[in-house]
GROMACS .gro file of C-alpha atoms in nm:
model
  291
    1MET     CA    1   0.565   2.332   0.205
    2GLY     CA    2   0.423   2.177   0.494
    3ALA     CA    3   0.199   2.337   0.734
    4THR     CA    4   0.439   2.341   1.041
    5ALA     CA    5   0.748   2.417   0.857
    6PRO     CA    6   0.779   2.765   0.978
    7PHE     CA    7   0.709   2.700   1.343
    8THR     CA    8   0.946   2.368   1.332
    9THR     CA    9   1.246   2.490   1.154
   10ALA     CA   10   1.489   2.685   1.327
   11TYR     CA   11   1.665   2.974   1.098
   12ARG     CA   12   1.700   3.349   1.059
   13GLY     CA   13   1.733   3.534   0.746
   14LEU     CA   14   1.602   3.874   0.568
   15ARG     CA   15   1.335   3.868   0.341
   16LYS     CA   16   1.237   4.134   0.078
   17VAL     CA   17   0.871   4.204   0.069
   18GLU     CA   18   0.714   4.340  -0.236
   19LEU     CA   19   0.332   4.439  -0.214
   20TYR     CA   20   0.158   4.562  -0.524
   21TYR     CA   21  -0.207   4.499  -0.479
   22ASP     CA   22  -0.292   4.862  -0.484
   23ALA     CA   23  -0.097   4.967  -0.775
   24GLN     CA   24  -0.163   5.336  -0.686
   25ALA     CA   25   0.001   5.264  -0.322
   26PRO     CA   26   0.303   4.967  -0.362
   27ILE     CA   27   0.482   4.855  -0.060
   28VAL     CA   28   0.821   4.728  -0.062
   29TYR     CA   29   1.068   4.665   0.226
   30ARG     CA   30   1.266   4.424   0.418
   31GLU     CA   31   1.198   4.202   0.726
   32ASP     CA   32   1.443   4.038   0.976
   33VAL     CA   33   1.261   3.694   1.036
   34GLY     CA   34   1.347   3.426   1.271
   35SER     CA   35   1.222   3.104   1.409
   36ASP     CA   36   1.312   2.859   1.745
   37GLY     CA   37   1.192   2.571   1.587
   38GLN     CA   38   0.956   2.540   1.861
   39GLY     CA   39   0.652   2.760   1.774
   40LYS     CA   40   0.816   3.081   1.879
   41PHE     CA   41   0.888   3.337   1.592
   42CYS     CA   42   0.992   3.711   1.529
   43VAL     CA   43   0.906   3.950   1.217
   44GLU     CA   44   1.082   4.284   1.239
   45THR     CA   45   1.054   4.549   0.940
   46VAL     CA   46   1.381   4.707   0.921
   47ASP     CA   47   1.419   4.866   0.564
   48VAL     CA   48   1.120   5.060   0.408
   49LEU     CA   49   1.230   5.093   0.041
   50ILE     CA   50   0.884   5.223  -0.109
   51SER     CA   51   0.594   5.347   0.054
   52SER     CA   52   0.310   5.602  -0.015
   53ASN     CA   53   0.266   5.639   0.352
   54PRO     CA   54   0.496   5.945   0.446
   55ASN     CA   55   0.475   5.807   0.834
   56THR     CA   56   0.731   5.568   0.843
   57SER     CA   57   0.748   5.572   1.246
   58LEU     CA   58   0.385   5.445   1.256
   59PHE     CA   59   0.425   5.206   0.959
   60LEU     CA   60   0.704   5.015   1.182
   61LEU     CA   61   0.489   5.042   1.471
   62LEU     CA   62   0.159   4.892   1.313
   63GLN     CA   63   0.410   4.610   1.157
   64THR     CA   64   0.528   4.525   1.484
   65GLN     CA   65   0.191   4.474   1.646
   66ARG     CA   66   0.064   4.256   1.373
   67GLN     CA   67   0.361   4.013   1.304
   68ALA     CA   68   0.168   3.717   1.456
   69GLN     CA   69  -0.097   3.785   1.196
   70ILE     CA   70   0.201   3.839   0.906
   71TYR     CA   71   0.397   3.553   0.992
   72ARG     CA   72   0.085   3.335   1.008
   73HIS     CA   73  -0.117   3.430   0.702
   74ARG     CA   74   0.048   3.634   0.488
   75ASP     CA   75   0.261   3.435   0.262
   76PHE     CA   76   0.216   3.124   0.071
   77ARG     CA   77   0.144   2.813   0.275
   78ILE     CA   78  -0.029   2.475   0.234
   79ARG     CA   79  -0.224   2.453   0.569
   80ASP     CA   80  -0.399   2.118   0.497
   81LEU     CA   81  -0.262   1.892   0.259
   82GLY     CA   82  -0.574   1.698   0.188
   83LEU     CA   83  -0.762   2.011   0.086
   84PHE     CA   84  -0.507   2.182  -0.123
   85LEU     CA   85  -0.485   1.874  -0.323
   86ALA     CA   86  -0.867   1.867  -0.378
   87ASN     CA   87  -0.885   2.256  -0.461
   88TYR     CA   88  -0.541   2.343  -0.631
   89ASP     CA   89  -0.340   2.205  -0.929
   90TYR     CA   90   0.009   2.248  -0.921
   91VAL     CA   91   0.306   2.152  -1.147
   92VAL     CA   92   0.665   2.113  -1.057
   93ALA     CA   93   0.952   2.298  -1.238
   94PRO     CA   94   1.218   2.033  -1.376
   95THR     CA   95   1.480   2.243  -1.311
   96PRO     CA   96   1.576   2.368  -0.928
   97THR     CA   97   1.618   2.707  -0.813
   98THR     CA   98   1.825   2.871  -0.580
   99VAL     CA   99   1.728   3.107  -0.326
  100ALA     CA  100   1.965   3.290  -0.040
  101GLY     CA  101   2.214   2.977  -0.116
  102VAL     CA  102   1.922   2.718  -0.062
  103THR     CA  103   1.860   2.479  -0.352
  104CYS     CA  104   1.458   2.464  -0.386
  105ASP     CA  105   1.177   2.271  -0.558
  106ARG     CA  106   0.981   2.531  -0.778
  107ILE     CA  107   0.644   2.493  -0.794
  108GLN     CA  108   0.340   2.686  -0.994
  109VAL     CA  109  -0.006   2.668  -0.820
  110GLN     CA  110  -0.362   2.776  -0.947
  111ALA     CA  111  -0.677   2.714  -0.772
  112ARG     CA  112  -0.914   2.472  -0.994
  113VAL     CA  113  -1.225   2.660  -0.985
  114ALA     CA  114  -1.269   3.033  -1.025
  115ALA     CA  115  -0.899   3.118  -0.982
  116GLN     CA  116  -0.783   3.449  -0.954
  117SER     CA  117  -0.443   3.430  -0.918
  118ARG     CA  118  -0.129   3.224  -1.007
  119PHE     CA  119   0.153   3.150  -0.768
  120GLU     CA  120   0.544   3.034  -0.822
  121VAL     CA  121   0.674   2.922  -0.494
  122ASP     CA  122   1.029   2.815  -0.419
  123ILE     CA  123   1.029   2.550  -0.142
  124ASP     CA  124   1.348   2.387   0.048
  125PRO     CA  125   1.274   2.012   0.004
  126THR     CA  126   1.439   1.941   0.327
  127THR     CA  127   1.257   2.153   0.559
  128GLY     CA  128   0.944   2.227   0.381
  129LEU     CA  129   1.001   2.609   0.409
  130VAL     CA  130   0.885   2.850   0.147
  131MET     CA  131   1.210   3.030   0.070
  132ALA     CA  132   1.060   3.247  -0.203
  133TRP     CA  133   0.696   3.324  -0.367
  134GLU     CA  134   0.508   3.549  -0.614
  135GLU     CA  135   0.146   3.592  -0.680
  136HIS     CA  136   0.020   3.702  -1.002
  137ASP     CA  137  -0.322   3.830  -1.155
  138LEU     CA  138  -0.448   3.589  -1.377
  139ALA     CA  139  -0.656   3.871  -1.567
  140THR     CA  140  -0.369   4.125  -1.610
  141GLY     CA  141  -0.066   3.910  -1.559
  142ASN     CA  142   0.054   4.191  -1.311
  143LEU     CA  143   0.285   4.080  -1.037
  144GLU     CA  144   0.094   4.097  -0.720
  145ALA     CA  145   0.332   4.015  -0.469
  146ARG     CA  146   0.663   3.888  -0.404
  147ILE     CA  147   0.818   3.776  -0.108
  148THR     CA  148   1.215   3.648  -0.128
  149PHE     CA  149   1.474   3.544   0.107
  150GLU     CA  150   1.804   3.734   0.063
  151THR     CA  151   1.979   3.609   0.325
  152TYR     CA  152   1.928   3.262   0.512
  153ALA     CA  153   2.101   3.070   0.816
  154PRO     CA  154   1.965   2.740   0.967
  155ASN     CA  155   1.971   2.757   1.313
  156GLY     CA  156   2.068   3.125   1.319
  157ASP     CA  157   2.139   3.359   1.624
  158LEU     CA  158   1.814   3.482   1.770
  159SER     CA  159   1.964   3.617   2.091
  160ASP     CA  160   1.896   3.985   1.965
  161MET     CA  161   1.523   3.890   1.877
  162VAL     CA  162   1.212   3.905   2.099
  163LEU     CA  163   1.014   3.583   2.030
  164ILE     CA  164   0.669   3.546   2.018
  165ASP     CA  165   0.375   3.309   1.974
  166ARG     CA  166   0.092   3.465   2.040
  167VAL     CA  167   0.031   3.832   2.086
  168PHE     CA  168  -0.332   3.783   2.309
  169GLN     CA  169  -0.411   3.549   2.554
  170THR     CA  170  -0.535   3.256   2.349
  171SER     CA  171  -0.695   2.928   2.422
  172THR     CA  172  -0.807   2.658   2.189
  173TYR     CA  173  -1.126   2.430   2.210
  174GLY     CA  174  -1.338   2.258   1.933
  175VAL     CA  175  -1.585   2.447   1.764
  176ASP     CA  176  -1.904   2.272   1.859
  177SER     CA  177  -1.806   2.186   2.198
  178GLY     CA  178  -1.968   2.338   2.511
  179ASN     CA  179  -1.617   2.402   2.630
  180PHE     CA  180  -1.591   2.680   2.385
  181ARG     CA  181  -1.936   2.860   2.474
  182ALA     CA  182  -1.855   2.874   2.826
  183ALA     CA  183  -1.511   3.021   2.782
  184LEU     CA  184  -1.635   3.264   2.593
  185GLY     CA  185  -1.946   3.373   2.816
  186PHE     CA  186  -2.160   3.402   2.498
  187LEU     CA  187  -2.326   3.200   2.179
  188PRO     CA  188  -2.054   3.290   1.889
  189LEU     CA  189  -2.163   3.330   1.554
  190ILE     CA  190  -2.056   3.011   1.356
  191PRO     CA  191  -2.039   3.038   1.004
  192GLN     CA  192  -2.282   2.783   0.794
  193LEU     CA  193  -2.163   2.877   0.443
  194GLN     CA  194  -1.785   2.864   0.322
  195PRO     CA  195  -1.612   3.195   0.152
  196GLY     CA  196  -1.548   2.975  -0.163
  197ILE     CA  197  -1.523   2.672  -0.345
  198GLY     CA  198  -1.366   2.396  -0.137
  199TYR     CA  199  -1.322   2.609   0.185
  200GLN     CA  200  -1.417   2.407   0.480
  201LEU     CA  201  -1.419   2.537   0.871
  202VAL     CA  202  -1.131   2.445   1.092
  203PRO     CA  203  -1.274   2.211   1.357
  204GLN     CA  204  -1.044   2.416   1.602
  205ALA     CA  205  -1.161   2.772   1.731
  206GLU     CA  206  -0.982   2.987   1.970
  207VAL     CA  207  -1.078   3.258   2.226
  208LEU     CA  208  -0.867   3.554   2.244
  209VAL     CA  209  -0.870   3.814   2.551
  210VAL     CA  210  -0.802   4.165   2.387
  211ASN     CA  211  -0.833   4.439   2.636
  212GLY     CA  212  -1.024   4.240   2.856
  213GLU     CA  213  -1.266   4.143   2.603
  214LYS     CA  214  -1.335   3.785   2.487
  215TRP     CA  215  -1.311   3.736   2.106
  216ALA     CA  216  -1.395   3.378   1.900
  217LYS     CA  217  -1.170   3.336   1.645
  218LEU     CA  218  -1.266   3.093   1.370
  219TYR     CA  219  -1.075   2.965   1.055
  220LEU     CA  220  -1.193   2.875   0.714
  221THR     CA  221  -0.970   2.717   0.456
  222ASP     CA  222  -0.937   2.536   0.125
  223GLY     CA  223  -0.586   2.421   0.191
  224MET     CA  224  -0.398   2.743   0.095
  225GLY     CA  225  -0.580   3.022   0.134
  226THR     CA  226  -0.751   3.150   0.520
  227CYS     CA  227  -1.025   3.309   0.573
  228ILE     CA  228  -1.034   3.465   0.957
  229PHE     CA  229  -1.375   3.534   1.146
  230MET     CA  230  -1.360   3.683   1.439
  231ASP     CA  231  -1.690   3.759   1.699
  232SER     CA  232  -1.729   3.941   2.027
  233MET     CA  233  -2.007   4.048   2.210
  234LEU     CA  234  -2.084   4.433   2.222
  235ALA     CA  235  -2.083   4.582   2.573
  236ASN     CA  236  -2.327   4.858   2.660
  237SER     CA  237  -2.213   5.148   2.901
  238GLY     CA  238  -2.280   4.980   3.170
  239GLY     CA  239  -2.019   4.697   3.126
  240ALA     CA  240  -2.344   4.434   3.019
  241SER     CA  241  -2.375   4.314   2.689
  242ALA     CA  242  -2.546   4.529   2.460
  243GLY     CA  243  -2.879   4.357   2.310
  244PRO     CA  244  -2.928   4.340   1.946
  245SER     CA  245  -3.176   4.636   1.909
  246GLU     CA  246  -2.924   4.837   2.107
  247ARG     CA  247  -2.643   4.918   1.840
  248LYS     CA  248  -2.763   4.993   1.488
  249ASP     CA  249  -2.600   4.730   1.253
  250GLU     CA  250  -2.307   4.903   1.040
  251VAL     CA  251  -2.054   4.705   0.829
  252ALA     CA  252  -1.788   4.808   0.588
  253VAL     CA  253  -1.582   4.611   0.393
  254MET     CA  254  -1.276   4.684   0.176
  255GLN     CA  255  -1.080   4.486  -0.080
  256VAL     CA  256  -0.733   4.512  -0.199
  257GLY     CA  257  -0.585   4.297  -0.486
  258SER     CA  258  -0.681   3.962  -0.370
  259TRP     CA  259  -0.752   4.013  -0.027
  260SER     CA  260  -1.066   4.147   0.142
  261SER     CA  261  -1.195   4.264   0.505
  262LEU     CA  262  -1.469   4.314   0.671
  263ARG     CA  263  -1.550   4.496   1.000
  264GLY     CA  264  -1.860   4.594   1.165
  265THR     CA  265  -2.132   4.529   1.427
  266VAL     CA  266  -2.397   4.275   1.395
  267ARG     CA  267  -2.718   4.198   1.609
  268GLY     CA  268  -2.508   4.289   1.919
  269HIS     CA  269  -2.198   4.154   1.791
  270SER     CA  270  -1.867   4.287   1.672
  271VAL     CA  271  -1.713   4.131   1.395
  272ILE     CA  272  -1.401   4.113   1.193
  273MET     CA  273  -1.343   3.905   0.908
  274ALA     CA  274  -1.023   3.892   0.674
  275GLY     CA  275  -0.920   3.651   0.383
  276ARG     CA  276  -0.773   3.595   0.027
  277VAL     CA  277  -1.181   3.578  -0.079
  278SER     CA  278  -1.393   3.847  -0.231
  279GLU     CA  279  -1.605   4.093  -0.052
  280LEU     CA  280  -1.918   3.959  -0.166
  281ASP     CA  281  -1.755   3.604   0.009
  282LEU     CA  282  -1.690   3.741   0.303
  283ALA     CA  283  -2.081   3.876   0.291
  284THR     CA  284  -2.190   3.565   0.228
  285VAL     CA  285  -2.014   3.384   0.563
  286LEU     CA  286  -2.115   3.646   0.777
  287ASP     CA  287  -2.477   3.630   0.653
  288SER     CA  288  -2.473   3.267   0.715
  289SER     CA  289  -2.374   3.301   1.043
  290LEU     CA  290  -2.685   3.526   1.145
  291ARG     CA  291  -2.897   3.257   1.036
   0.00000   0.00000   0.00000
């Protein structure tokens, strides 16, 4: 259950992914996943079982492009133990479970304040790797997501996998450091409010280079949930940074299950946000970064 277990454990396995956040468009598929235990990994969707999207080829392509996001942020994981213990209640089941041949401890997890979901998580106590997890909506009791290893091989053969650690060129800096601002070449938006009770701004931020554009990438977490805040300066047709008044502010927000995303342009900045929080929470965080 440790924060680094997916990156420090060498393995290969097949997982079944069931996502029911949108009752009208469930997605069920299998993925081939592996890690070299040294920070590199691969997540490949191999078998689409249920999908409302008839274009399976496009879905597979998109899955390949977002595999780093999937591996780092989709699944249940304790990202900061201190914050997790402060913000979540958990109960360890008295009877172990078995997932893909691995004996696991099962825990039930729920946020202490304003909980929307309940999680059941099976953890390999030897490695800390999450072998299976389920998310249930507290209001309805409905299953929203279930991801389970069907096969698992410690130190499995990864020779036919293309391992990655980052999709884009990335450097890490302290959020408040001058080096962070210098690397970006602009003054980034920094959230002053959090997306929920117990969330804190992670002190390390990233600078990403995407198609020649530099993006600031910040993280907020409550120990388990993560909110991603990305920010880049808009460029005008001449390639220079656009001023605040040169582009109309537009923001679009979408929520699916317990996940929300926001994308838009604000005061000359292009902003992307996503996290296991409400639409209002994302808007609150964005507004606080503009003060």
